[in-house]
mmCIF file of N, CA and C in Angstrom:
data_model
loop_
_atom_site.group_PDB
_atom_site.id
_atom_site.type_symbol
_atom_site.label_atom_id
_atom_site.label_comp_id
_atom_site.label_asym_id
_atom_site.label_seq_id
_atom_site.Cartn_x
_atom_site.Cartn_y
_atom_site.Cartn_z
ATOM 1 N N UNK A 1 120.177 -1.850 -68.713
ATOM 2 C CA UNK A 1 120.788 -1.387 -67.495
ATOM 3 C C UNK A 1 121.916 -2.311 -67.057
ATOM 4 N N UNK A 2 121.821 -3.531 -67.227
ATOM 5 C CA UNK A 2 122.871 -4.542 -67.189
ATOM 6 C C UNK A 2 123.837 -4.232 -68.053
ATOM 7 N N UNK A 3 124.080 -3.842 -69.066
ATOM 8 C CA UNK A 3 125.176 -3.571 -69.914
ATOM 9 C C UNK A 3 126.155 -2.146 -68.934
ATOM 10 N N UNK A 4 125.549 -1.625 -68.521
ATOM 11 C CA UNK A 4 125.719 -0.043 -68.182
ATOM 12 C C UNK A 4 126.521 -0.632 -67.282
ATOM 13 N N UNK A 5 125.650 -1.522 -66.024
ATOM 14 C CA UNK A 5 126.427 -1.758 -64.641
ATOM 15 C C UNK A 5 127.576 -2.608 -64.747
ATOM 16 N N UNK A 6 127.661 -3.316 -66.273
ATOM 17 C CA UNK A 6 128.615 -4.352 -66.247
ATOM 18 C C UNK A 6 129.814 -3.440 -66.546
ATOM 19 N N UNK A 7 129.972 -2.656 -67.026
ATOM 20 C CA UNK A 7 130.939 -1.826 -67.948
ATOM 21 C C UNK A 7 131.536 -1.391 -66.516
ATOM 22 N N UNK A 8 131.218 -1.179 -65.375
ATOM 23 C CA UNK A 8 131.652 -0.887 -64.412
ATOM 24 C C UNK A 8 132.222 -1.633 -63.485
ATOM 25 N N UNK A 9 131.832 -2.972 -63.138
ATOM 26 C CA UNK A 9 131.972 -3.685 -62.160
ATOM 27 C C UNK A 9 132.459 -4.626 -63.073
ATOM 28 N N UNK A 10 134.472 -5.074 -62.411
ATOM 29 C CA UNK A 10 134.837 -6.298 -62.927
ATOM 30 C C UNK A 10 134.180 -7.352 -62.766
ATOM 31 N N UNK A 11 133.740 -7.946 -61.906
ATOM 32 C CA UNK A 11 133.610 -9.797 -61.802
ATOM 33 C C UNK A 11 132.406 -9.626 -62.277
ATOM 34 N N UNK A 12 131.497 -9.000 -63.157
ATOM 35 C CA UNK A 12 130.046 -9.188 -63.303
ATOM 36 C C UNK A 12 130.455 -9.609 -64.105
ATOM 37 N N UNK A 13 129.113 -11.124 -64.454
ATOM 38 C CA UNK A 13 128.898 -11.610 -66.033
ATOM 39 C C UNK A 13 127.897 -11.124 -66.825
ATOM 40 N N UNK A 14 127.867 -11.309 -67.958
ATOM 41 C CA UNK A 14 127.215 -10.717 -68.873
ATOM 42 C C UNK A 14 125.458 -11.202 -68.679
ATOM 43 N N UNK A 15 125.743 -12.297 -68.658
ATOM 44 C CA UNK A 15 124.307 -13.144 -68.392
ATOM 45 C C UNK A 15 123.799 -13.679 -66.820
ATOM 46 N N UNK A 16 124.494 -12.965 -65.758
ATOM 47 C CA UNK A 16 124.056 -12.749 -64.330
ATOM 48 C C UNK A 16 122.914 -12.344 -63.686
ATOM 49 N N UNK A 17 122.992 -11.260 -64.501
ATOM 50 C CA UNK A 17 121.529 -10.450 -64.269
ATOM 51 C C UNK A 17 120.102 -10.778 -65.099
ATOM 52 N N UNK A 18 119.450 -11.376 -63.992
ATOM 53 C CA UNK A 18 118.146 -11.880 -64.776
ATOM 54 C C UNK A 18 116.849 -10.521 -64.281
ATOM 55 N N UNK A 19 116.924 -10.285 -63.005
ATOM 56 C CA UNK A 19 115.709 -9.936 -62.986
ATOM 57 C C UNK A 19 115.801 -8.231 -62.057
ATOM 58 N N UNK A 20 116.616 -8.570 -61.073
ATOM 59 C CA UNK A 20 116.376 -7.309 -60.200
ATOM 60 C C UNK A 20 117.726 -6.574 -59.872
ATOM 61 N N UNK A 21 117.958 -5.306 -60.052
ATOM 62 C CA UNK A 21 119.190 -4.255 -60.433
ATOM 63 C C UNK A 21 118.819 -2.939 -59.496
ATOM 64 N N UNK A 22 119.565 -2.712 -58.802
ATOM 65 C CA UNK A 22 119.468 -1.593 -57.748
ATOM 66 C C UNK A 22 120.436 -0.813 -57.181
ATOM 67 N N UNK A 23 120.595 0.598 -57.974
ATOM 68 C CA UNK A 23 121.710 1.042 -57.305
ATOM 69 C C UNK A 23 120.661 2.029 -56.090
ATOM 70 N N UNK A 24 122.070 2.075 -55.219
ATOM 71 C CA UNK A 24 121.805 2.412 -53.756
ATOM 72 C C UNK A 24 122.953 3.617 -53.378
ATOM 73 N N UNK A 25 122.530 4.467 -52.330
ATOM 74 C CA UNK A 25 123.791 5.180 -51.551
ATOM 75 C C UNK A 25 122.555 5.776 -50.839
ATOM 76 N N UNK A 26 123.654 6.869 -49.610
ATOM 77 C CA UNK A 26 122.719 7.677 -48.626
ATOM 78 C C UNK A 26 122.632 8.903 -49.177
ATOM 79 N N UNK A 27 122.291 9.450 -48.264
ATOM 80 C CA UNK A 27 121.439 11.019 -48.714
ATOM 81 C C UNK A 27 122.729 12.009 -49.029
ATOM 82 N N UNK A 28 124.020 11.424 -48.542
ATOM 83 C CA UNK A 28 125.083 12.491 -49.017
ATOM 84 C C UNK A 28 126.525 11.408 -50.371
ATOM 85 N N UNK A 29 125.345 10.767 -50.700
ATOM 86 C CA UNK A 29 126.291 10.010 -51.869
ATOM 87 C C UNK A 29 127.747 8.975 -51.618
ATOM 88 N N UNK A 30 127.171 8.953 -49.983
ATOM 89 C CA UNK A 30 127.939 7.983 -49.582
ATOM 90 C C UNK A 30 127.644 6.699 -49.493
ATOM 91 N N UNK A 31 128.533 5.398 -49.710
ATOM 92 C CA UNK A 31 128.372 3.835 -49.270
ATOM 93 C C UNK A 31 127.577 3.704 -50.652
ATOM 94 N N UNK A 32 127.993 3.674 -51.579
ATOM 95 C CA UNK A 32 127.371 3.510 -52.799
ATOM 96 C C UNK A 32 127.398 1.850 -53.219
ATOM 97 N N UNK A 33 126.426 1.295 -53.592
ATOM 98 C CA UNK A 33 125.637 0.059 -53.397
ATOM 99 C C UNK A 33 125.379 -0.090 -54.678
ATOM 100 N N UNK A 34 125.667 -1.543 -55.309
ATOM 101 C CA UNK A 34 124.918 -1.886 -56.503
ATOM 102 C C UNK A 34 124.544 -3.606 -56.035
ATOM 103 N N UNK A 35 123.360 -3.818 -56.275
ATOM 104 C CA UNK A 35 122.513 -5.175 -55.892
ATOM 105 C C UNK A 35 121.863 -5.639 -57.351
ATOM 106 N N UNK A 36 122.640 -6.664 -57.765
ATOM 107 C CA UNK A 36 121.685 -7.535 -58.576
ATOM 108 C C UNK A 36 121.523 -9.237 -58.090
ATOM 109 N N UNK A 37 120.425 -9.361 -58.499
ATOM 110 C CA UNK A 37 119.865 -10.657 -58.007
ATOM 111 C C UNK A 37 120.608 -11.350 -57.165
ATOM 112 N N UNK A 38 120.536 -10.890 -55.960
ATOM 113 C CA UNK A 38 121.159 -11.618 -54.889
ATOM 114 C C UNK A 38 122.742 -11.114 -54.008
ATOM 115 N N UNK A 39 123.592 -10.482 -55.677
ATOM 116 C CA UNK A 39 124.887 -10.045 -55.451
ATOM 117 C C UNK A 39 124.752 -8.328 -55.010
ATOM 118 N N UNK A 40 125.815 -8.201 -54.592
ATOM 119 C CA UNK A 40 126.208 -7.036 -53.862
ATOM 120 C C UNK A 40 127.450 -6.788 -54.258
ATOM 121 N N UNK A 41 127.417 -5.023 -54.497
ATOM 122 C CA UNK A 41 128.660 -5.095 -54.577
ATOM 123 C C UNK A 41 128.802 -3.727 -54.287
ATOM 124 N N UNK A 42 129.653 -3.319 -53.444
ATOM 125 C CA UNK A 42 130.648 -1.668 -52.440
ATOM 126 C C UNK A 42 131.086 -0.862 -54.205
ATOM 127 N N UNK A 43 130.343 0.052 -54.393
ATOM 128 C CA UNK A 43 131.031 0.709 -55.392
ATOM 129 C C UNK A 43 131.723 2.169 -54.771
ATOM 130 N N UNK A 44 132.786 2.725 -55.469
ATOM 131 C CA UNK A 44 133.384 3.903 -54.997
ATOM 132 C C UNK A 44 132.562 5.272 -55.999
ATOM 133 N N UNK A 45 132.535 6.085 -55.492
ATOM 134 C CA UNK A 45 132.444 7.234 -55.790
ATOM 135 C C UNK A 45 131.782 7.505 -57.588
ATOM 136 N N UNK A 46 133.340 7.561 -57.858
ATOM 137 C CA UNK A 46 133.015 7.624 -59.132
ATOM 138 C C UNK A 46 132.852 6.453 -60.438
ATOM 139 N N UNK A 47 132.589 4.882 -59.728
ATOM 140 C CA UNK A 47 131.661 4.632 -60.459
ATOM 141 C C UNK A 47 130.551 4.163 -60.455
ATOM 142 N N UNK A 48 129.997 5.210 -59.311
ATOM 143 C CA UNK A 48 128.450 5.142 -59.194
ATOM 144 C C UNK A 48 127.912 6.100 -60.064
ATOM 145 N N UNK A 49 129.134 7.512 -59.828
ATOM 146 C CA UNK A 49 128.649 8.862 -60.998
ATOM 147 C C UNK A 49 128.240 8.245 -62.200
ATOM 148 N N UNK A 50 129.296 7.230 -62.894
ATOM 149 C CA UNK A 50 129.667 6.870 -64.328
ATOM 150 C C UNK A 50 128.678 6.240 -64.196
ATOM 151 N N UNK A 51 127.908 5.554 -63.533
ATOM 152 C CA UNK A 51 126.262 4.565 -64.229
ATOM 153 C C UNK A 51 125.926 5.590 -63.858
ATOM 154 N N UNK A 52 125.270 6.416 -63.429
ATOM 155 C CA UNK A 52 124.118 7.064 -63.634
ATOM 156 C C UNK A 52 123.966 7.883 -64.304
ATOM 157 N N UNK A 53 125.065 8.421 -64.724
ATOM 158 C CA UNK A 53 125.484 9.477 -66.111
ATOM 159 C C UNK A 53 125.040 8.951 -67.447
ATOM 160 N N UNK A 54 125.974 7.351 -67.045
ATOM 161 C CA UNK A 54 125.085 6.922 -68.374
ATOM 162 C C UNK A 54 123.984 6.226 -68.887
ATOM 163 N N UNK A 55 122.840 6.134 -67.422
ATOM 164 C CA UNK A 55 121.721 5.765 -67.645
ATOM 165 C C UNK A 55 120.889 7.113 -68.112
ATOM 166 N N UNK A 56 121.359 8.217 -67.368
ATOM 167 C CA UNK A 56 120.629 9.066 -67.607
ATOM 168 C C UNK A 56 120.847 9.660 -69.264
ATOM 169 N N UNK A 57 122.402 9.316 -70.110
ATOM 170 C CA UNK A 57 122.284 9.512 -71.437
ATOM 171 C C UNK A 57 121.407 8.697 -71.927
ATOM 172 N N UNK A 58 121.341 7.394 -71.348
ATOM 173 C CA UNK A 58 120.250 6.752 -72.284
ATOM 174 C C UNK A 58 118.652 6.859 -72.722
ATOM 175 N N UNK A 59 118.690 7.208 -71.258
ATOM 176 C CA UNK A 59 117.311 7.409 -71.199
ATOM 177 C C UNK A 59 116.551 8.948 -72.167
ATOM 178 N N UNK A 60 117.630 9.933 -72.145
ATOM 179 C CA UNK A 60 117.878 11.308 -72.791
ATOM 180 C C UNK A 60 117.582 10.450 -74.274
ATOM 181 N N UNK A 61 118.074 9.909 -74.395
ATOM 182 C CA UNK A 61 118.266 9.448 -76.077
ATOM 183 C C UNK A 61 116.805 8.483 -76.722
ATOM 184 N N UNK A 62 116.797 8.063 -75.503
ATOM 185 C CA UNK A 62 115.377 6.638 -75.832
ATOM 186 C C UNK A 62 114.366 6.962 -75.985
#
């Protein structure tokens, strides 16, 4: 899941994410939220679509 969220978000490092990964938004797909261990970060629109599209290919595949 760290690979997925990194592909999205510039300043993430590769080896940042140790333990806890959380994407977030409200009930109408607004204020879209990604939280790993500690960091935060305001995502827009469409690349909140693009991780979950491609968690959900993965998971399709796994």
């Amino acid at each position: 899941m760290a690979a997925v969220c990194g592909r999205f978000v510039d300043d993430m490092e590769d080896t940042a994410v140790k333990e806890n990964i959380v994407l977030q938004c409200d009930e109408n797909f607004k204020d879209p939220l990604l939280y790993m261990d500690g960091f935060l970060w305001q995502l827009d629109r469409i690349h909140f679509s693009g991780m979950i599209a491609r968690l959900t290919k993965l998971k399709a595949s796994g």
